[in-house]
mmCIF file of C-alpha atoms in Angstrom:
data_model
loop_
_atom_site.group_PDB
_atom_site.id
_atom_site.type_symbol
_atom_site.label_atom_id
_atom_site.label_comp_id
_atom_site.label_asym_id
_atom_site.label_seq_id
_atom_site.Cartn_x
_atom_site.Cartn_y
_atom_site.Cartn_z
ATOM 1 C CA MET A 17 52.428 84.435 -36.620
ATOM 2 C CA TYR A 18 49.011 84.459 -37.554
ATOM 3 C CA MET A 19 50.166 82.936 -41.279
ATOM 4 C CA ALA A 20 51.287 79.669 -39.504
ATOM 5 C CA LEU A 21 48.268 79.481 -37.011
ATOM 6 C CA LYS A 22 46.455 79.038 -40.326
ATOM 7 C CA ILE A 23 49.150 76.747 -41.939
ATOM 8 C CA ASP A 24 48.472 74.719 -38.788
ATOM 9 C CA ARG A 25 44.490 74.579 -39.019
ATOM 10 C CA ASN A 26 45.397 73.597 -42.577
ATOM 11 C CA ASP A 27 46.980 70.791 -42.176
ATOM 12 C CA SER A 28 44.483 69.707 -39.505
ATOM 13 C CA SER A 29 41.888 70.249 -41.801
ATOM 14 C CA SER A 30 44.061 68.137 -44.366
ATOM 15 C CA SER A 31 45.088 65.635 -41.813
ATOM 16 C CA SER A 32 41.149 64.976 -40.457
ATOM 17 C CA SER A 33 40.301 64.769 -44.082
ATOM 18 C CA GLU A 34 42.026 61.299 -44.209
ATOM 19 C CA ARG A 35 40.349 59.584 -41.352
ATOM 20 C CA LEU A 36 36.724 57.850 -41.499
ATOM 21 C CA PRO A 37 33.684 59.401 -42.569
ATOM 22 C CA LEU A 38 31.049 59.862 -39.395
ATOM 23 C CA SER A 39 28.605 61.010 -41.622
ATOM 24 C CA ASP A 40 25.588 58.618 -42.088
ATOM 25 C CA SER A 41 25.407 59.969 -45.955
ATOM 26 C CA SER A 42 28.677 58.293 -46.468
ATOM 27 C CA GLU A 43 28.573 55.164 -48.264
ATOM 28 C CA ASP A 44 32.133 54.232 -48.643
ATOM 29 C CA TYR A 45 32.119 51.699 -45.678
ATOM 30 C CA HIS A 46 28.412 50.582 -46.209
ATOM 31 C CA ASP A 47 28.784 46.439 -46.363
ATOM 32 C CA GLU A 48 25.032 44.993 -47.311
ATOM 33 C CA SER A 49 26.094 41.523 -46.236
ATOM 34 C CA PHE A 50 26.696 42.805 -42.829
ATOM 35 C CA ASP A 51 22.956 43.793 -42.545
ATOM 36 C CA LYS A 52 21.647 41.102 -43.923
ATOM 37 C CA ASP A 53 23.365 38.669 -41.805
ATOM 38 C CA HIS A 54 22.658 40.398 -38.798
ATOM 39 C CA PHE A 55 19.004 41.639 -38.044
ATOM 40 C CA ASP A 56 18.193 43.235 -41.203
ATOM 41 C CA ASP A 57 14.883 44.098 -38.919
ATOM 42 C CA GLY A 58 16.405 45.411 -36.240
ATOM 43 C CA PRO A 59 16.908 49.697 -34.638
ATOM 44 C CA ARG A 60 19.616 50.986 -36.269
ATOM 45 C CA TYR A 61 22.191 53.980 -35.593
ATOM 46 C CA GLY A 62 24.027 55.543 -38.837
ATOM 47 C CA GLY A 63 22.565 53.048 -41.598
ATOM 48 C CA TYR A 64 23.649 50.121 -39.506
ATOM 49 C CA PRO A 65 21.869 47.627 -37.446
ATOM 50 C CA LEU A 66 22.339 47.488 -33.431
ATOM 51 C CA ARG A 67 22.849 43.811 -32.409
ATOM 52 C CA PRO A 68 21.119 43.291 -29.742
ATOM 53 C CA HIS A 69 23.155 41.006 -26.066
ATOM 54 C CA PHE A 70 20.205 38.474 -25.788
ATOM 55 C CA GLN A 71 17.704 37.688 -28.338
ATOM 56 C CA TRP A 72 15.046 36.717 -25.330
ATOM 57 C CA SER A 73 12.366 35.054 -27.273
ATOM 58 C CA SER A 74 14.546 33.401 -29.519
ATOM 59 C CA LEU A 75 16.542 31.304 -26.265
ATOM 60 C CA CYS A 76 12.989 30.225 -24.968
ATOM 61 C CA PHE A 77 12.128 28.546 -27.698
ATOM 62 C CA HIS A 78 15.309 26.582 -28.108
ATOM 63 C CA LEU A 79 14.973 25.821 -24.727
ATOM 64 C CA ILE A 80 11.603 24.986 -25.213
ATOM 65 C CA LEU A 81 12.407 23.118 -27.837
ATOM 66 C CA ALA A 82 15.109 21.281 -26.549
ATOM 67 C CA SER A 83 13.029 20.608 -23.749
ATOM 68 C CA ILE A 84 10.666 18.426 -25.438
ATOM 69 C CA TYR A 85 13.299 16.749 -27.653
ATOM 70 C CA GLY A 86 14.639 15.859 -24.242
ATOM 71 C CA ALA A 87 11.820 14.600 -22.553
ATOM 72 C CA ALA A 88 10.790 12.847 -25.935
ATOM 73 C CA PHE A 89 14.121 11.036 -25.529
ATOM 74 C CA LEU A 90 13.704 9.911 -22.341
ATOM 75 C CA ALA A 91 10.353 8.779 -22.110
ATOM 76 C CA ALA A 92 11.051 6.348 -25.221
ATOM 77 C CA THR A 93 14.251 4.895 -23.677
ATOM 78 C CA TYR A 94 11.887 4.022 -20.462
ATOM 79 C CA ARG A 95 9.566 2.239 -22.809
ATOM 80 C CA SER A 96 12.060 0.352 -24.837
ATOM 81 C CA THR A 97 13.834 -0.735 -20.960
ATOM 82 C CA SER A 98 10.062 -1.842 -19.854
ATOM 83 C CA SER A 99 9.708 -3.594 -22.757
ATOM 84 C CA ILE A 100 13.085 -5.680 -22.761
ATOM 85 C CA LYS A 101 12.246 -6.539 -19.050
ATOM 86 C CA ASN A 102 8.679 -7.519 -19.787
ATOM 87 C CA HIS A 103 9.784 -9.312 -22.714
ATOM 88 C CA ASP A 104 12.357 -11.267 -20.487
ATOM 89 C CA SER A 105 10.354 -11.628 -17.070
ATOM 90 C CA LYS A 106 8.272 -14.792 -16.338
ATOM 91 C CA PRO A 107 4.299 -14.565 -17.143
ATOM 92 C CA LYS A 108 2.431 -14.343 -14.285
ATOM 93 C CA HIS A 109 0.444 -17.207 -14.175
ATOM 94 C CA LEU A 110 1.463 -20.179 -16.953
ATOM 95 C CA ILE A 111 -2.641 -21.805 -17.295
ATOM 96 C CA ALA A 112 -5.678 -19.450 -17.731
ATOM 97 C CA SER A 113 -8.627 -19.811 -15.180
ATOM 98 C CA PRO A 114 -11.342 -17.284 -14.713
ATOM 99 C CA LEU A 115 -10.631 -18.267 -10.905
ATOM 100 C CA TRP A 116 -7.038 -16.635 -11.002
ATOM 101 C CA GLU A 117 -9.486 -13.097 -10.550
ATOM 102 C CA ALA A 118 -10.329 -14.643 -6.840
ATOM 103 C CA VAL A 119 -6.615 -16.104 -5.733
ATOM 104 C CA GLU A 120 -5.193 -13.823 -2.961
ATOM 105 C CA ILE A 121 -1.579 -15.036 -1.921
ATOM 106 C CA GLU A 122 -1.620 -14.888 1.899
ATOM 107 C CA ARG A 123 0.663 -15.901 4.325
ATOM 108 C CA LYS A 124 -1.206 -18.662 7.092
ATOM 109 C CA THR A 125 -0.187 -20.372 9.883
ATOM 110 C CA ILE A 126 -1.155 -24.622 9.514
ATOM 111 C CA ASN A 127 -1.498 -26.644 12.849
ATOM 112 C CA ALA A 128 -1.154 -30.049 11.594
ATOM 113 C CA SER A 129 0.172 -31.939 14.496
ATOM 114 C CA ILE A 130 -1.703 -34.815 15.883
ATOM 115 C CA GLU A 131 -3.281 -33.106 18.458
ATOM 116 C CA SER A 132 -4.954 -30.603 16.862
ATOM 117 C CA GLU A 133 -8.618 -30.370 16.209
ATOM 118 C CA ASN A 134 -10.162 -29.014 13.161
ATOM 119 C CA PRO A 135 -14.158 -30.031 11.664
ATOM 120 C CA PHE A 136 -12.352 -32.398 9.305
ATOM 121 C CA LYS A 137 -10.882 -34.821 11.441
ATOM 122 C CA GLY A 138 -12.423 -37.255 13.814
ATOM 123 C CA ALA A 139 -15.006 -39.796 14.576
ATOM 124 C CA PRO A 140 -17.396 -40.621 11.621
ATOM 125 C CA SER A 141 -20.334 -38.397 12.551
ATOM 126 C CA GLU A 142 -23.390 -36.203 10.523
ATOM 127 C CA GLU A 143 -21.114 -33.374 11.530
ATOM 128 C CA LEU A 144 -18.001 -34.602 10.150
ATOM 129 C CA ASP A 145 -19.927 -35.548 6.294
ATOM 130 C CA HIS A 146 -21.253 -32.095 6.968
ATOM 131 C CA ALA A 147 -17.848 -30.525 6.649
ATOM 132 C CA TRP A 148 -16.543 -32.185 3.706
ATOM 133 C CA HIS A 149 -19.572 -32.097 1.234
ATOM 134 C CA GLN A 150 -19.769 -28.153 2.046
ATOM 135 C CA LEU A 151 -16.026 -28.052 0.391
ATOM 136 C CA PHE A 152 -17.839 -29.690 -2.469
ATOM 137 C CA ILE A 153 -21.305 -27.692 -2.642
ATOM 138 C CA ASN A 154 -19.372 -24.727 -4.768
ATOM 139 C CA SER A 155 -17.912 -27.384 -7.321
ATOM 140 C CA ASN A 156 -20.171 -26.734 -10.084
ATOM 141 C CA ILE A 157 -19.142 -23.757 -11.733
ATOM 142 C CA ARG A 158 -20.047 -21.779 -14.734
ATOM 143 C CA VAL A 159 -17.932 -20.262 -17.065
ATOM 144 C CA THR A 160 -18.053 -18.753 -20.508
ATOM 145 C CA ALA A 161 -16.837 -18.840 -23.864
ATOM 146 C CA GLU A 162 -14.020 -16.693 -23.558
ATOM 147 C CA ASP A 163 -12.876 -18.682 -20.582
ATOM 148 C CA LEU A 164 -13.108 -22.050 -22.470
ATOM 149 C CA ALA A 165 -11.241 -20.454 -25.653
ATOM 150 C CA ARG A 166 -7.854 -19.059 -23.443
ATOM 151 C CA ILE A 167 -7.860 -22.914 -22.393
ATOM 152 C CA ASN A 168 -8.514 -24.128 -26.394
ATOM 153 C CA ARG A 169 -10.778 -26.212 -24.779
ATOM 154 C CA THR A 170 -14.951 -26.680 -25.586
ATOM 155 C CA SER A 171 -17.277 -28.258 -22.838
ATOM 156 C CA VAL A 172 -21.209 -29.202 -22.104
ATOM 157 C CA PRO A 173 -23.641 -25.915 -22.751
ATOM 158 C CA ILE A 174 -25.869 -25.239 -19.909
ATOM 159 C CA ASN A 175 -28.937 -24.616 -21.280
ATOM 160 C CA ASP A 176 -30.867 -22.095 -18.697
ATOM 161 C CA GLU A 177 -30.984 -18.485 -18.867
ATOM 162 C CA LYS A 178 -27.715 -17.700 -17.592
ATOM 163 C CA GLY A 179 -26.055 -20.012 -20.597
ATOM 164 C CA GLY A 180 -22.521 -20.555 -20.439
ATOM 165 C CA TYR A 181 -20.623 -23.830 -19.661
ATOM 166 C CA TYR A 182 -20.087 -26.772 -17.503
ATOM 167 C CA ALA A 183 -16.721 -27.154 -15.492
ATOM 168 C CA THR A 184 -15.368 -27.968 -12.020
ATOM 169 C CA PRO A 185 -12.182 -28.047 -9.866
ATOM 170 C CA GLU A 186 -10.872 -31.460 -9.664
ATOM 171 C CA HIS A 187 -11.312 -32.962 -7.062
ATOM 172 C CA CYS A 188 -10.595 -36.786 -6.779
ATOM 173 C CA ILE A 189 -8.288 -38.677 -4.762
ATOM 174 C CA ASP A 190 -5.834 -39.160 -7.245
ATOM 175 C CA ASN A 191 -6.214 -35.579 -8.275
ATOM 176 C CA LEU A 192 -5.549 -34.433 -5.170
ATOM 177 C CA ARG A 193 -2.599 -36.364 -4.974
ATOM 178 C CA GLN A 194 -1.528 -35.439 -8.226
ATOM 179 C CA ASN A 195 -2.593 -31.531 -6.669
ATOM 180 C CA ILE A 196 -0.134 -32.046 -3.911
ATOM 181 C CA MET A 197 2.708 -32.723 -6.134
ATOM 182 C CA CYS A 198 2.047 -30.131 -8.519
ATOM 183 C CA LYS A 199 2.157 -27.386 -5.834
ATOM 184 C CA ALA A 200 5.351 -28.697 -4.162
ATOM 185 C CA ASP A 201 4.360 -26.586 -0.955
ATOM 186 C CA ILE A 202 8.586 -25.236 -0.061
ATOM 187 C CA ALA A 203 7.375 -24.463 3.295
ATOM 188 C CA LEU A 204 10.104 -25.455 5.579
ATOM 189 C CA LEU A 205 9.219 -27.952 8.923
ATOM 190 C CA THR A 206 11.704 -27.593 11.603
ATOM 191 C CA PHE A 207 12.402 -30.208 14.413
ATOM 192 C CA THR A 208 12.973 -30.139 18.060
ATOM 193 C CA TRP A 209 14.494 -32.545 20.474
ATOM 194 C CA ASP A 210 12.002 -34.478 23.273
ATOM 195 C CA PRO A 211 13.833 -35.552 26.472
ATOM 196 C CA THR A 212 12.033 -39.100 26.262
ATOM 197 C CA ASP A 213 12.776 -39.944 22.660
ATOM 198 C CA ARG A 214 16.017 -40.051 20.651
ATOM 199 C CA ALA A 215 14.203 -39.135 17.762
ATOM 200 C CA PRO A 216 13.790 -35.332 16.344
ATOM 201 C CA LYS A 217 9.797 -34.423 16.556
ATOM 202 C CA PRO A 218 8.721 -32.342 13.927
ATOM 203 C CA ASN A 219 7.031 -29.283 14.642
ATOM 204 C CA PHE A 220 3.869 -29.141 12.512
ATOM 205 C CA VAL A 221 2.820 -25.219 13.319
ATOM 206 C CA VAL A 222 4.023 -23.970 10.027
ATOM 207 C CA GLU A 223 3.718 -20.602 7.920
ATOM 208 C CA HIS A 224 2.588 -21.330 4.453
ATOM 209 C CA GLU A 225 2.105 -19.679 1.347
ATOM 210 C CA CYS A 226 -1.931 -20.050 0.883
ATOM 211 C CA ALA A 227 -4.762 -18.755 -1.858
ATOM 212 C CA ASN A 228 -7.092 -17.533 0.403
ATOM 213 C CA TRP A 229 -10.105 -20.415 0.655
ATOM 214 C CA ASP A 230 -12.945 -17.630 1.614
ATOM 215 C CA LYS A 231 -12.393 -16.077 -1.354
ATOM 216 C CA VAL A 232 -11.889 -18.678 -4.061
ATOM 217 C CA ASP A 233 -15.609 -20.602 -2.801
ATOM 218 C CA LYS A 234 -16.994 -16.919 -2.983
ATOM 219 C CA TRP A 235 -16.018 -16.598 -6.776
ATOM 220 C CA ALA A 236 -17.131 -20.183 -6.878
ATOM 221 C CA GLU A 237 -20.734 -19.859 -4.992
ATOM 222 C CA GLU A 238 -21.535 -17.001 -7.210
ATOM 223 C CA HIS A 239 -20.707 -18.714 -10.439
ATOM 224 C CA ARG A 240 -22.609 -22.231 -8.982
ATOM 225 C CA PHE A 241 -25.734 -23.314 -10.568
ATOM 226 C CA ASP A 242 -27.747 -26.909 -10.117
ATOM 227 C CA ILE A 243 -26.656 -29.805 -12.046
ATOM 228 C CA PHE A 244 -29.830 -31.221 -10.910
ATOM 229 C CA ASP A 245 -31.914 -28.511 -12.356
ATOM 230 C CA GLU A 246 -33.226 -30.649 -15.392
ATOM 231 C CA THR A 247 -33.370 -27.351 -17.630
ATOM 232 C CA ALA A 248 -30.309 -26.921 -17.352
ATOM 233 C CA LEU A 249 -27.667 -30.047 -18.169
ATOM 234 C CA ILE A 250 -28.980 -32.063 -21.531
ATOM 235 C CA HIS A 251 -27.868 -34.400 -23.486
ATOM 236 C CA PRO A 252 -28.975 -34.119 -27.229
ATOM 237 C CA THR A 253 -30.114 -37.510 -27.719
ATOM 238 C CA LEU A 254 -30.703 -39.245 -23.965
ATOM 239 C CA GLY A 255 -32.231 -36.146 -22.305
ATOM 240 C CA PRO A 256 -31.923 -34.712 -18.377
ATOM 241 C CA SER A 257 -28.497 -36.078 -17.076
ATOM 242 C CA PHE A 258 -29.632 -35.655 -13.414
ATOM 243 C CA PRO A 259 -33.217 -36.558 -13.022
ATOM 244 C CA GLU A 260 -34.737 -35.346 -10.322
ATOM 245 C CA GLU A 261 -36.357 -38.681 -9.388
ATOM 246 C CA GLU A 262 -33.595 -40.778 -10.009
ATOM 247 C CA TYR A 263 -31.354 -39.442 -8.475
ATOM 248 C CA LYS A 264 -33.266 -38.920 -5.475
ATOM 249 C CA ALA A 265 -33.932 -42.623 -6.329
ATOM 250 C CA THR A 266 -30.666 -44.087 -6.431
ATOM 251 C CA GLY A 267 -28.613 -41.508 -3.738
ATOM 252 C CA ARG A 268 -25.618 -41.747 -6.350
ATOM 253 C CA ILE A 269 -25.117 -37.888 -7.318
ATOM 254 C CA PRO A 270 -22.677 -36.420 -4.399
ATOM 255 C CA GLY A 271 -22.196 -32.841 -4.000
ATOM 256 C CA HIS A 272 -26.122 -31.533 -3.894
ATOM 257 C CA PRO A 273 -27.975 -30.783 0.266
ATOM 258 C CA ASP A 274 -29.987 -33.601 -0.313
ATOM 259 C CA PHE A 275 -27.725 -36.218 -0.660
ATOM 260 C CA HIS A 276 -27.151 -38.885 1.897
ATOM 261 C CA PRO A 277 -25.320 -41.550 0.798
ATOM 262 C CA ASN A 278 -26.692 -44.189 3.279
ATOM 263 C CA GLU A 279 -30.404 -42.930 2.273
ATOM 264 C CA HIS A 280 -32.649 -44.644 -0.564
ATOM 265 C CA HIS A 281 -36.359 -42.702 -0.876
ATOM 266 C CA GLY A 282 -38.817 -43.726 -3.976
ATOM 267 C CA GLY A 283 -39.883 -46.447 -1.967
ATOM 268 C CA HIS A 284 -36.804 -48.003 -1.345
ATOM 269 C CA SER A 285 -35.307 -49.003 1.888
ATOM 270 C CA LYS A 286 -32.733 -47.148 3.564
ATOM 271 C CA GLY A 287 -29.045 -48.749 4.042
ATOM 272 C CA THR A 288 -27.310 -49.743 6.442
#
C-alpha cells in the first residue's frame, strides 16, 4: 500500500514536471517582442507587462487632436462657401460716392395728389422761392482726393484751410429728368372707381422706397463750403472764380443766401 502510494506520487510529480513553468526565473516562454510592443515601461508581474484596459491620457490627447482637426475643416469649408457666395453675389453699389455713408433707405408714404399741399407747391411767393432755394443751399460740397480716385476723376482744388476738391450733386432740369428715369421708381400706383366718372381714378398716396433726405442733407451741410469765399476757388490765371462784388452786382449766381434773382446791387436798378 505504501509502495503504491509512492508510485502514484512519483507519477504525479512526473506529470506535473511536464507542465508550463510558473517560476519567474524561467525563460523558456519569455517573448522579448511582446515586451517591446506592449508598454515596456508599464507595471509588470512575473516579468510580463500588464496591459491596462484604457489608456486615458492617450485617449484624451487623440480626442482633442481630432476636435482641432474637425474644427479646422469646418472653418475652411465655411470660409470657402462664404467666398463663393460673396463672389457670386452682386456688389452693394455700382458707383462710388462719399455720400453712401449718409444714405439710409426707408419706407415713406408720398402724397402726390393734386389737392395735397406742401411748401414746394402754390402760387409764386417768397416762401415758395425760399423752400426751393433751401434744397440747393448745401449743393457745393468738399470731397477728398480718395473720393475722386474711386471714380477715376479729378476736380478743382479748394484753397482754404480745409482743402479738398469741389463737387456738387447734379441738379439741372434735364439731369433731374435723367435721374428720375435712372432711379426708376417701381412703387405701384393703384386705381379706384369714381361714381361720377367712368375713368378709373389713381390713388396718388403711395408708399415708396426712399433715401432719408434729412440725413443726406445733413451730410452735405457738414461738408459744404462757400464758393463765394474768394480764397476758396481761384482760377490759375484768371483769379477768384466768384468775386463777391461781381455776383452781388449781377445777381447771376444762385445757391447763396444773398442771391435775389430780381434785384441788383452796387448802383444797379432793381428788376421787375
